[in-house]
Coordinates of C-alpha atoms in Angstrom, one line a residue:
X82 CA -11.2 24.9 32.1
X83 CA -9.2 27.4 30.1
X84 CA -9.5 28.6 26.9
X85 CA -6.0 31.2 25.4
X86 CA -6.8 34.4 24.0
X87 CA -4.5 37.1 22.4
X88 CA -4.0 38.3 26.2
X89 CA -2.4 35.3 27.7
X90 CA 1.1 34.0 28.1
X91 CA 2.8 32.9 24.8
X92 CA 2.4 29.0 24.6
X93 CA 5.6 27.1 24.1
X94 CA 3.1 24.9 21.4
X95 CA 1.8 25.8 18.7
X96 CA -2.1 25.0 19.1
X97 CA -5.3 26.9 17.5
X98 CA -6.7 29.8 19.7
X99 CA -9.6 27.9 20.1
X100 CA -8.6 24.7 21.5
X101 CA -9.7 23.9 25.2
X102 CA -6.6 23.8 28.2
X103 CA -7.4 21.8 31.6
X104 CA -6.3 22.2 34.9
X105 CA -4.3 19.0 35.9
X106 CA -7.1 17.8 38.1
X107 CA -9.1 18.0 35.1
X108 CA -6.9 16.1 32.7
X109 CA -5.9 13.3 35.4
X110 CA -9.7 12.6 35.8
X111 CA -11.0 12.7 31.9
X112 CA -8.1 9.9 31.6
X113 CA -8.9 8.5 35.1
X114 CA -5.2 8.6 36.8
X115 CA -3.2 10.1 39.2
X116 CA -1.6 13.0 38.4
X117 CA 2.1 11.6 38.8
X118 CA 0.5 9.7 36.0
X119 CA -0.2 12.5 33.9
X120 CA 3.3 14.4 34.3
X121 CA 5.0 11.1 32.7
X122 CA 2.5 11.5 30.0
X123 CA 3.5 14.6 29.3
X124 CA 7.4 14.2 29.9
X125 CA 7.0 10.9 27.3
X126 CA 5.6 13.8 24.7
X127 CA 2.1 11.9 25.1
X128 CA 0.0 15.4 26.3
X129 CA 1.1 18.6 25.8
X130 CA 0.9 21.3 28.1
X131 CA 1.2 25.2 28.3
X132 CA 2.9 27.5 31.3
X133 CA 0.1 29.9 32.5
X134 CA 1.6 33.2 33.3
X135 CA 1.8 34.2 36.7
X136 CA 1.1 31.6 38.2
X137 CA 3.3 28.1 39.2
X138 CA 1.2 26.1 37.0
X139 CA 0.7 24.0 33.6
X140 CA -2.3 23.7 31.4
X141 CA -3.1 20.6 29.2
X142 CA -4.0 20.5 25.8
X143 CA -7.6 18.8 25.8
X144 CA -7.3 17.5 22.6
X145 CA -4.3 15.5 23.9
X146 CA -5.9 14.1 26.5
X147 CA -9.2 12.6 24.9
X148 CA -6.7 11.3 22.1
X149 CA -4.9 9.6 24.8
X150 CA -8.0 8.4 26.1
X151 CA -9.0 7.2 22.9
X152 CA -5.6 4.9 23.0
X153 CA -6.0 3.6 26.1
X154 CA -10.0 2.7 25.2
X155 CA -8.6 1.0 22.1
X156 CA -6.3 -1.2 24.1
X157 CA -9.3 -2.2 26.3
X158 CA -11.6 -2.9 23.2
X159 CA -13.9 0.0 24.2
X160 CA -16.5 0.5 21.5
X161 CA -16.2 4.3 22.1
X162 CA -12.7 4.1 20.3
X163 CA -14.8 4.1 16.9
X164 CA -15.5 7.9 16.8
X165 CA -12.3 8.8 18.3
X166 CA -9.8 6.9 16.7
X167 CA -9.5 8.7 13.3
X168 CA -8.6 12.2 14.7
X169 CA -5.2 11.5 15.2
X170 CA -6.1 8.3 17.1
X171 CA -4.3 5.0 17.6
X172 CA -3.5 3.3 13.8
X173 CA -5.8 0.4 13.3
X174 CA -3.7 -0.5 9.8
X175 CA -0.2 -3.0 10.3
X176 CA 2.2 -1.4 7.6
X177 CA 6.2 -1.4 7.2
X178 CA 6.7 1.4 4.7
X179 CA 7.6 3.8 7.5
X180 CA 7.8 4.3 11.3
X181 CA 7.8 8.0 13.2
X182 CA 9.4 7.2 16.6
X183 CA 11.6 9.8 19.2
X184 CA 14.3 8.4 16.7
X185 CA 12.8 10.1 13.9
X186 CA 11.5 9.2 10.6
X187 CA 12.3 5.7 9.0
X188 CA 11.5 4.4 5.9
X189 CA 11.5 0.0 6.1
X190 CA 14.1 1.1 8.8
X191 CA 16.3 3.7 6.8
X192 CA 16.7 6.9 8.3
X193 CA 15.5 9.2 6.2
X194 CA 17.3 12.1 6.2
X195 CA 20.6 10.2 6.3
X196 CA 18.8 8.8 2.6
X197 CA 18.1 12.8 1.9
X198 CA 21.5 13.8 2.9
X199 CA 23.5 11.3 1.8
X200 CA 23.3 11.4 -1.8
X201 CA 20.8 8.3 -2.8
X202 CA 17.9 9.2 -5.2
X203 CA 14.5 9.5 -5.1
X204 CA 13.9 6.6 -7.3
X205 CA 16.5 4.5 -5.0
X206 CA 14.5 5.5 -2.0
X207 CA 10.8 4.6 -4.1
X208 CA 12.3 1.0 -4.8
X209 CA 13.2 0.6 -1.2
X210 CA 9.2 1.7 0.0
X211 CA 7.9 -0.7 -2.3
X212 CA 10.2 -4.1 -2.0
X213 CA 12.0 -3.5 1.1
X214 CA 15.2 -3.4 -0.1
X215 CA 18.0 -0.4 -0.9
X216 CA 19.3 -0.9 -4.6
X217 CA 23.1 -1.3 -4.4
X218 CA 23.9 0.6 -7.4
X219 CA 21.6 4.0 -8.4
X220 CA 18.4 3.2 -10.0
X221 CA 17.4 5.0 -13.3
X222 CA 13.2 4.4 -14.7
X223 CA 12.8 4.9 -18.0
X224 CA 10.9 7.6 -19.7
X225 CA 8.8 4.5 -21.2
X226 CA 9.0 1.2 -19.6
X227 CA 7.7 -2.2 -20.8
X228 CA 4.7 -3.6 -19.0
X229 CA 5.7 -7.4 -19.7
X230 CA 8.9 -8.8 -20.1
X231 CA 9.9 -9.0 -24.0
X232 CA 7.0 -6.2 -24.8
X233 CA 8.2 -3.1 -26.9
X234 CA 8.0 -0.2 -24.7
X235 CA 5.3 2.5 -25.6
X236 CA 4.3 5.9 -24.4
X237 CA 2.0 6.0 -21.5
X238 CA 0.0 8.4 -23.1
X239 CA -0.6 9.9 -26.7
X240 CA -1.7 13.1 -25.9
X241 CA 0.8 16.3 -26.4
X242 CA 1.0 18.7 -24.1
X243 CA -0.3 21.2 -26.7
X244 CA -3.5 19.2 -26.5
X245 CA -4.0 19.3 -22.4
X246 CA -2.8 23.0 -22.3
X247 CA -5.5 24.2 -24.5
X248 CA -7.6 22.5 -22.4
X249 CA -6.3 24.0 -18.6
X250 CA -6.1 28.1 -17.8
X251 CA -2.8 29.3 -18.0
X252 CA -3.1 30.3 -14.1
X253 CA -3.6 26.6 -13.4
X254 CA -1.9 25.5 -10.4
X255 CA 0.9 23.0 -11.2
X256 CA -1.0 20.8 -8.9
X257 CA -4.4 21.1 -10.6
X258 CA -2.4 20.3 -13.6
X259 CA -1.4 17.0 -12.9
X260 CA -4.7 16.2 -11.1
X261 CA -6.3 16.7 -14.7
X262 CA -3.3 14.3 -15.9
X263 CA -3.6 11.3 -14.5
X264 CA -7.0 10.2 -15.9
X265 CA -6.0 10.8 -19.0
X266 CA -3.3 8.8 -18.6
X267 CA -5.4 6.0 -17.1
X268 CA -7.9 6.2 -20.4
X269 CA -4.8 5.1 -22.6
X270 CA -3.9 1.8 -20.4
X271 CA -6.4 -0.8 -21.1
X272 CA -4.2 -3.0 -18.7
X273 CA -4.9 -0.7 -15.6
X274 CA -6.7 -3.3 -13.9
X275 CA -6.5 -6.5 -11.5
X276 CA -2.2 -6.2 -12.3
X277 CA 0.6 -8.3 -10.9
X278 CA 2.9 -6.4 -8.5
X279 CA 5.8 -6.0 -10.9
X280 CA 3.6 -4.6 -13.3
X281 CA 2.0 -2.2 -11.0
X282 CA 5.7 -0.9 -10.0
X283 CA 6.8 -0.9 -13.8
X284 CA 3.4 1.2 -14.2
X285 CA 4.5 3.6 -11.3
X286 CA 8.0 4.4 -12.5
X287 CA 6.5 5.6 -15.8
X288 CA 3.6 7.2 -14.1
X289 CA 5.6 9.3 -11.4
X290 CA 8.0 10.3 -15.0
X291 CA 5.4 11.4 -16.2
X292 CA 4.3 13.6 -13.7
X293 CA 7.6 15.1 -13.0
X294 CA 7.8 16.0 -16.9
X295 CA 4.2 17.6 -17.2
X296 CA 4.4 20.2 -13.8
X297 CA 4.9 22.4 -16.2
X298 CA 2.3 21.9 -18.8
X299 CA 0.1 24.8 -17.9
X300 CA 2.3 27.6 -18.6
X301 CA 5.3 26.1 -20.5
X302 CA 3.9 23.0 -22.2
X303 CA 7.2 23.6 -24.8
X304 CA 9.4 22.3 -21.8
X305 CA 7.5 19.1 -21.2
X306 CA 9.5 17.0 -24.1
X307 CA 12.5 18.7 -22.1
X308 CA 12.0 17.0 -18.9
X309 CA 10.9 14.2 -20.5
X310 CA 14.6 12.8 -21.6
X311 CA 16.6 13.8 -18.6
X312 CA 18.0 11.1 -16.2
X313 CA 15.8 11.4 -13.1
X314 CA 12.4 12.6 -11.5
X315 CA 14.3 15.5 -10.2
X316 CA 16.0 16.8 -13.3
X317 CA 12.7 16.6 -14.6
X318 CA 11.3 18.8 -12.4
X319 CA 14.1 21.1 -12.8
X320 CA 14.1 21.1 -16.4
X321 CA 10.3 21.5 -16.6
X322 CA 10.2 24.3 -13.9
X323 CA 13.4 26.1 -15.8
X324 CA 15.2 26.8 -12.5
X325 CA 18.4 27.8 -13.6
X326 CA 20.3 27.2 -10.2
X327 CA 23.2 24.3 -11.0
X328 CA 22.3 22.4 -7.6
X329 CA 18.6 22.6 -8.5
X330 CA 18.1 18.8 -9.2
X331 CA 20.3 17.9 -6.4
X332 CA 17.8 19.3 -3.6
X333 CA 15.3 18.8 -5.4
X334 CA 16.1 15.3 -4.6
X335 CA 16.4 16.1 -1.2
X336 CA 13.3 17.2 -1.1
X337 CA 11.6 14.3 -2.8
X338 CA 13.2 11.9 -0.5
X339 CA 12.1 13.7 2.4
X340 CA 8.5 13.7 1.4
X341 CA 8.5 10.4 0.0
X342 CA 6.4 8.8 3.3
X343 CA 4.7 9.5 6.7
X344 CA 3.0 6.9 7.8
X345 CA -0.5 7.1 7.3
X346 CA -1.0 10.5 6.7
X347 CA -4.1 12.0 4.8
X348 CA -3.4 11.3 1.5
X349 CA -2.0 8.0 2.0
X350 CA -5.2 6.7 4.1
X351 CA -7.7 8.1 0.9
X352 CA -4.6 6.0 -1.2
X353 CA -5.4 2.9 0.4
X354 CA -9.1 3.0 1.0
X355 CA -9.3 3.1 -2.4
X356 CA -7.1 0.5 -3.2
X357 CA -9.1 -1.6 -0.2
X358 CA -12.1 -1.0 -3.0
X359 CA -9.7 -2.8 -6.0
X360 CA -9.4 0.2 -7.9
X361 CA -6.6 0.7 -10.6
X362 CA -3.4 2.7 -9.4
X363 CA -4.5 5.6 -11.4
X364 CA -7.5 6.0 -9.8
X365 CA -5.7 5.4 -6.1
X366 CA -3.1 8.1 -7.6
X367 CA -5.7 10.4 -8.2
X368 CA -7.5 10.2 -5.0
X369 CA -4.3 10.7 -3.2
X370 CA -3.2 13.8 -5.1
X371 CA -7.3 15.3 -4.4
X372 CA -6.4 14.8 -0.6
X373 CA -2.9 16.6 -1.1
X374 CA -4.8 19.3 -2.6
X375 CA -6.5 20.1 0.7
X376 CA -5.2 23.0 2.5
X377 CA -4.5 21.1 5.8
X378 CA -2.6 18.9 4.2
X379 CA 0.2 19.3 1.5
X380 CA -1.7 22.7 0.7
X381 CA -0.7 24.0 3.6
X382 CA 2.1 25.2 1.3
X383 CA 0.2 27.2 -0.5
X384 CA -0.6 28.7 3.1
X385 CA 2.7 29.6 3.7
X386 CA 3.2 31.1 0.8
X387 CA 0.8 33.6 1.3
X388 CA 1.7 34.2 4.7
X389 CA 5.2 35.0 3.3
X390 CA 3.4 37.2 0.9
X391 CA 1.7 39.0 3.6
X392 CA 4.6 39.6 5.6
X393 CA 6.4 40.8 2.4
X394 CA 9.6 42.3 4.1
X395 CA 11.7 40.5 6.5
X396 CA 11.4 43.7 9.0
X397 CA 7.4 43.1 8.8
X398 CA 8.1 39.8 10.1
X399 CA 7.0 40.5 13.6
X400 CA 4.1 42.9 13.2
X401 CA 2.4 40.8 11.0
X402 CA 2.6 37.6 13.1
X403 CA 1.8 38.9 16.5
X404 CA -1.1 40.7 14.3
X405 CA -2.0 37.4 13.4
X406 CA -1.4 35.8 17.3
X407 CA -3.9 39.2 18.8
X408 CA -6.6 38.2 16.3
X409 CA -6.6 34.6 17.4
X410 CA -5.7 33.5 13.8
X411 CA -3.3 30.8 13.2
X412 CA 0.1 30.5 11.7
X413 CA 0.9 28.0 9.0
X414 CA 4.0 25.9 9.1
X415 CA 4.6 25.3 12.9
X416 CA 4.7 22.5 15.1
X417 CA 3.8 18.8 14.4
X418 CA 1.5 16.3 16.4
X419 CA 4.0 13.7 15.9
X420 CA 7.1 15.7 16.8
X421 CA 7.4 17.1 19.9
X422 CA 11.1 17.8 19.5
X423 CA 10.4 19.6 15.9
X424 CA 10.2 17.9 12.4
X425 CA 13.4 16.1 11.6
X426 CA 12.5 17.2 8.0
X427 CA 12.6 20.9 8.3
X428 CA 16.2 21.4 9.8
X429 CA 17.7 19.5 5.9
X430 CA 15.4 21.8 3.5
X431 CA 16.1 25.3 5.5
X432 CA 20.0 24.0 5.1
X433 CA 19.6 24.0 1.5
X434 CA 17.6 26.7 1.0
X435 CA 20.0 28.9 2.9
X436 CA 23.0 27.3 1.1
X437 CA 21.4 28.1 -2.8
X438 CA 20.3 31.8 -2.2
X439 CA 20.3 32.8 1.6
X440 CA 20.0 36.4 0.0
X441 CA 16.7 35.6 -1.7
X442 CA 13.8 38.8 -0.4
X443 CA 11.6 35.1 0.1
X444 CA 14.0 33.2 2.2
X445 CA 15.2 36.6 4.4
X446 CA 11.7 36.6 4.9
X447 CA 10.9 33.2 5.6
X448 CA 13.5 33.7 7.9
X449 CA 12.6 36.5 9.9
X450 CA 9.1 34.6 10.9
X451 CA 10.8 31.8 11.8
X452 CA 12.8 33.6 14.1
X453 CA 9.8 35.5 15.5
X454 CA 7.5 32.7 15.9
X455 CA 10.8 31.1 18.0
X456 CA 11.4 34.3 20.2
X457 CA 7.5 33.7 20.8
X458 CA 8.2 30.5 22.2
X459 CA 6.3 28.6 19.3
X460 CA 7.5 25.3 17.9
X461 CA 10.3 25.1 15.5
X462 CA 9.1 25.3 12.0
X463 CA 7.6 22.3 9.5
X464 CA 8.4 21.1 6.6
X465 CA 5.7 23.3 4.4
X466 CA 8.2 26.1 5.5
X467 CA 11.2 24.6 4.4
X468 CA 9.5 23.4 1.3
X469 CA 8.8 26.2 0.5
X470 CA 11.4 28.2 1.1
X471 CA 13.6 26.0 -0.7
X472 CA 11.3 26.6 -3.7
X473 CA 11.7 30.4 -3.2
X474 CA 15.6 29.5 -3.4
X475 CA 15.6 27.7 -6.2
X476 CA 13.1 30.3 -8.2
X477 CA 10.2 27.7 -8.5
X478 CA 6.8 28.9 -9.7
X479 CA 4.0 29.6 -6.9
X480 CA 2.8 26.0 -6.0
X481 CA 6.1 24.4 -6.4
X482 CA 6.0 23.5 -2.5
X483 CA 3.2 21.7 -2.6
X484 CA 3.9 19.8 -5.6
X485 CA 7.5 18.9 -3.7
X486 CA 4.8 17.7 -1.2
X487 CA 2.8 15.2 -3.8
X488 CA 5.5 14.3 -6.2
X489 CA 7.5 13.3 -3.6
X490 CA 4.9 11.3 -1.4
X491 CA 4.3 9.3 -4.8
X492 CA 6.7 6.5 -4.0
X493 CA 4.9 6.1 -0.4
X494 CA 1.1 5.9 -1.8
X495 CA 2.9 3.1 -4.3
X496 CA 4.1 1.1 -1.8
X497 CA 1.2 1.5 0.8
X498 CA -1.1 0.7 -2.5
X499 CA 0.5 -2.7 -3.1
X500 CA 0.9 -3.1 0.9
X501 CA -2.9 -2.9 0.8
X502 CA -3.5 -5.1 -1.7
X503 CA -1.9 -7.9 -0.2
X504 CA -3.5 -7.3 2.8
X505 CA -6.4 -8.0 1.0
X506 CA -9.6 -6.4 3.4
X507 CA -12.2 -3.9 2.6
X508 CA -11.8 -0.1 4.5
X509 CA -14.7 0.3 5.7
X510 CA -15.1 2.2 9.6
X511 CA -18.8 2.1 10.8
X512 CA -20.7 5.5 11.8
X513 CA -22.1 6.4 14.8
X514 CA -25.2 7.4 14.4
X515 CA -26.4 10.7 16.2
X516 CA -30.2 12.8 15.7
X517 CA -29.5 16.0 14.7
X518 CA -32.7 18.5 14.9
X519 CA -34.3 19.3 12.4
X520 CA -33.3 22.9 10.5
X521 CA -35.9 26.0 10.9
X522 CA -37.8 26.4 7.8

């Protein structure tokens, strides 16, 4: 068994420092095959493995292997599966929001960067995750949208973004922001609870408005009523970040769609296990946005923009990466699990960056690490990179990428809300339980 250090050969993967490599013998026997076996797992993508210098021969990836294992212990109804399966295991939930395949990303069999690229909105692609079908002519929700047909149409919510301002720091993240949002929002819609499915979508379209408005509410509150009249989620967001780039709303979009689902990632899981529970889409909102918060998840953004702090200058690029590499430390916004060819995401968000303000100190920077951590032989980049260096383009706030992340992923925890909800069962995994000695005194 190997372990890398800062000494070894550069691995064509992007893995933590820490994570444990087998010899072949090794990795054919934890999965109990033949090693012919093993090099058609790894040619299918299925196990990754590393070159060791000097030498003829490959190292696996151990965590690749057991999660394998766990896969193929699923399929024989192995009770073992239960501890395994949740670390990037074998899905136990049936959904058709989205699929990841060699293919790419689809969303209820859309490709979606052809949706990104091709000039459909964010709010055509939402409608399409939540009944299954591509609107034939643009959608447009409306700042306030009646509940029940033949109802007046109301304001979700009566209080001014005066009001929540005086109540949040000005340094307040934008994503804090709207985190404090939504159960306010909740408080002033006594018909929250137990609604019918076109309710619950009418609901969303205001809800995810509303949202896009208030990013800003924290530091520029004055811009909120602003946002609030334009056409789209994405002009909102423009309007209430003050970007003054023409094309901001149009990648924007972009980047909304591309975001907009990923199977069950994170965020969407915590989503429907709280759905599972009956609670109101508020509360499922909420409990998705807390998980985005998490730094190895959508705040991985915020990760990446401090790397790109660090780095400062795109001729620093390389000192302070293979700095990071000696040390043992990772590198934010490279490789994916579920792409072994590179994120299908990244390539459309770098375009557009590039295309707004290639000349940007941010994006030269951004840049020059991508390019080191290729000449390294790393993975290509992910999408909290390009988020975030479209962002930087566009002259976002700090945190913009990361609220790119959640806004966007709105329309997927929607649909995989109401997916839940007709499926109709309680998630609830079992523990394994295992003594633990007692703690010295």
């Amino acid at each position: 068994m190997v372990r890398r250090s800062g000494g070894r050969s550069q691995s064509r993967f992007d893995h933590p420092p820490e994570e444990e490599l087998l010899r072949a013998d090794e990795a054919a026997a934890l999965l109990g095959v033949k090693r012919a076996t093993l090099y058609t797992y790894v040619s299918r993508g299925l196990v990754r493995c590393v070159p060791e210098k000097g030498t003829k021969e490959n190292r696996y990836l151990r965590a690749d292997v057991e999660r394998l294992k766990t896969r193929h212990d699923a399929r024989a109804g192995h009770a073992a599966v239960a501890s395994g399966a949740l670390r990037w295991g074998e899905p136990v939930i049936d959904s058709s929001v989205s699929r990841i395949s060699e293919e790419g990303l689809q969303y209820r069999g859309h490709d979606a960067v052809a949706l990104a690229t091709g000039g459909r909105r964010f709010e055509d692609v939402a409608e399409l995750l939540w009944t299954g079908r591509l609107p034939s002519v643009s959608t447009q929700w409306p700042w306030s949208e009646p509940l029940l047909t033949g109802s007046q149409p109301r304001e979700l919510s009566l209080l001014s973004p005066s009001a929540l301002a005086a109540l949040l720091p000005g340094e307040t993240p934008p994503l804090s922001a709207l985190l404090a949002l939504v159960p306010l929002l909740a408080a002033s819609d006594e018909g929250r609870f137990a609604a019918p499915t076109e309710q619950e979508q009418a609901r969303a379209r205001r809800l995810i408005r509303h949202l896009g408005a208030w990013v800003c509410v924290a530091q520029a509150p004055e811009r909120v009523s602003r946002a609030s009249k334009t056409d789209t989620v994405a002009e909102s967001l423009a309007t209430a970040w003050g970007t003054k780039v023409k094309r901001a709303p149009e990648l924007i979009n972009r980047a909304l769609i591309l975001c907009a689902d990923h199977e069950l990632n994170t965020s969407t899981f915590a989503a429907r296990v709280t759905a599972s529970s009956g609670a109101d889409l508020y509360a499922c909102m909420s409990a998705a946005l807390a998980a985005v918060s998490g730094h190895k998840h959508g705040g991985a953004c915020d990760r990446v923009e401090a790397l790109l702090t660090e780095v400062g200058r795109p001729e620093r690029a390389a000192q302070v990466i293979h700095g990071r590499l000696r040390r043992g430390e990772a590198v934010t916004g490279f490789g994916h699990r579920l792409y072994t060819k590179g994120d299908p995401r990244t390539p459309p968000l770098v375009e557009a960056a590039l295309s707004v303000r290639p000349e940007s100190l941010r994006v030269r920077v951004a840049r020059a690490v991508i390019d080191t951590m290729r000449d390294a032989g790393h993975p290509p980049p992910s999408m909290d990179i390009g988020l975030v260096m479209l962002a930087d383009a566009l002259g976002l706030p700090p945190g913009a990428g990361t609220v790119l992340f959640g806004l966007g992923r709105t329309a997927g925890w929607v649909a995989h809300i109401l997916e839940q909800r007709e499926q109709g069962h309680l998630l609830r995994p079992r523990a394994r339980y295992v003594e633990t000695p007692p703690k010295p005194a």
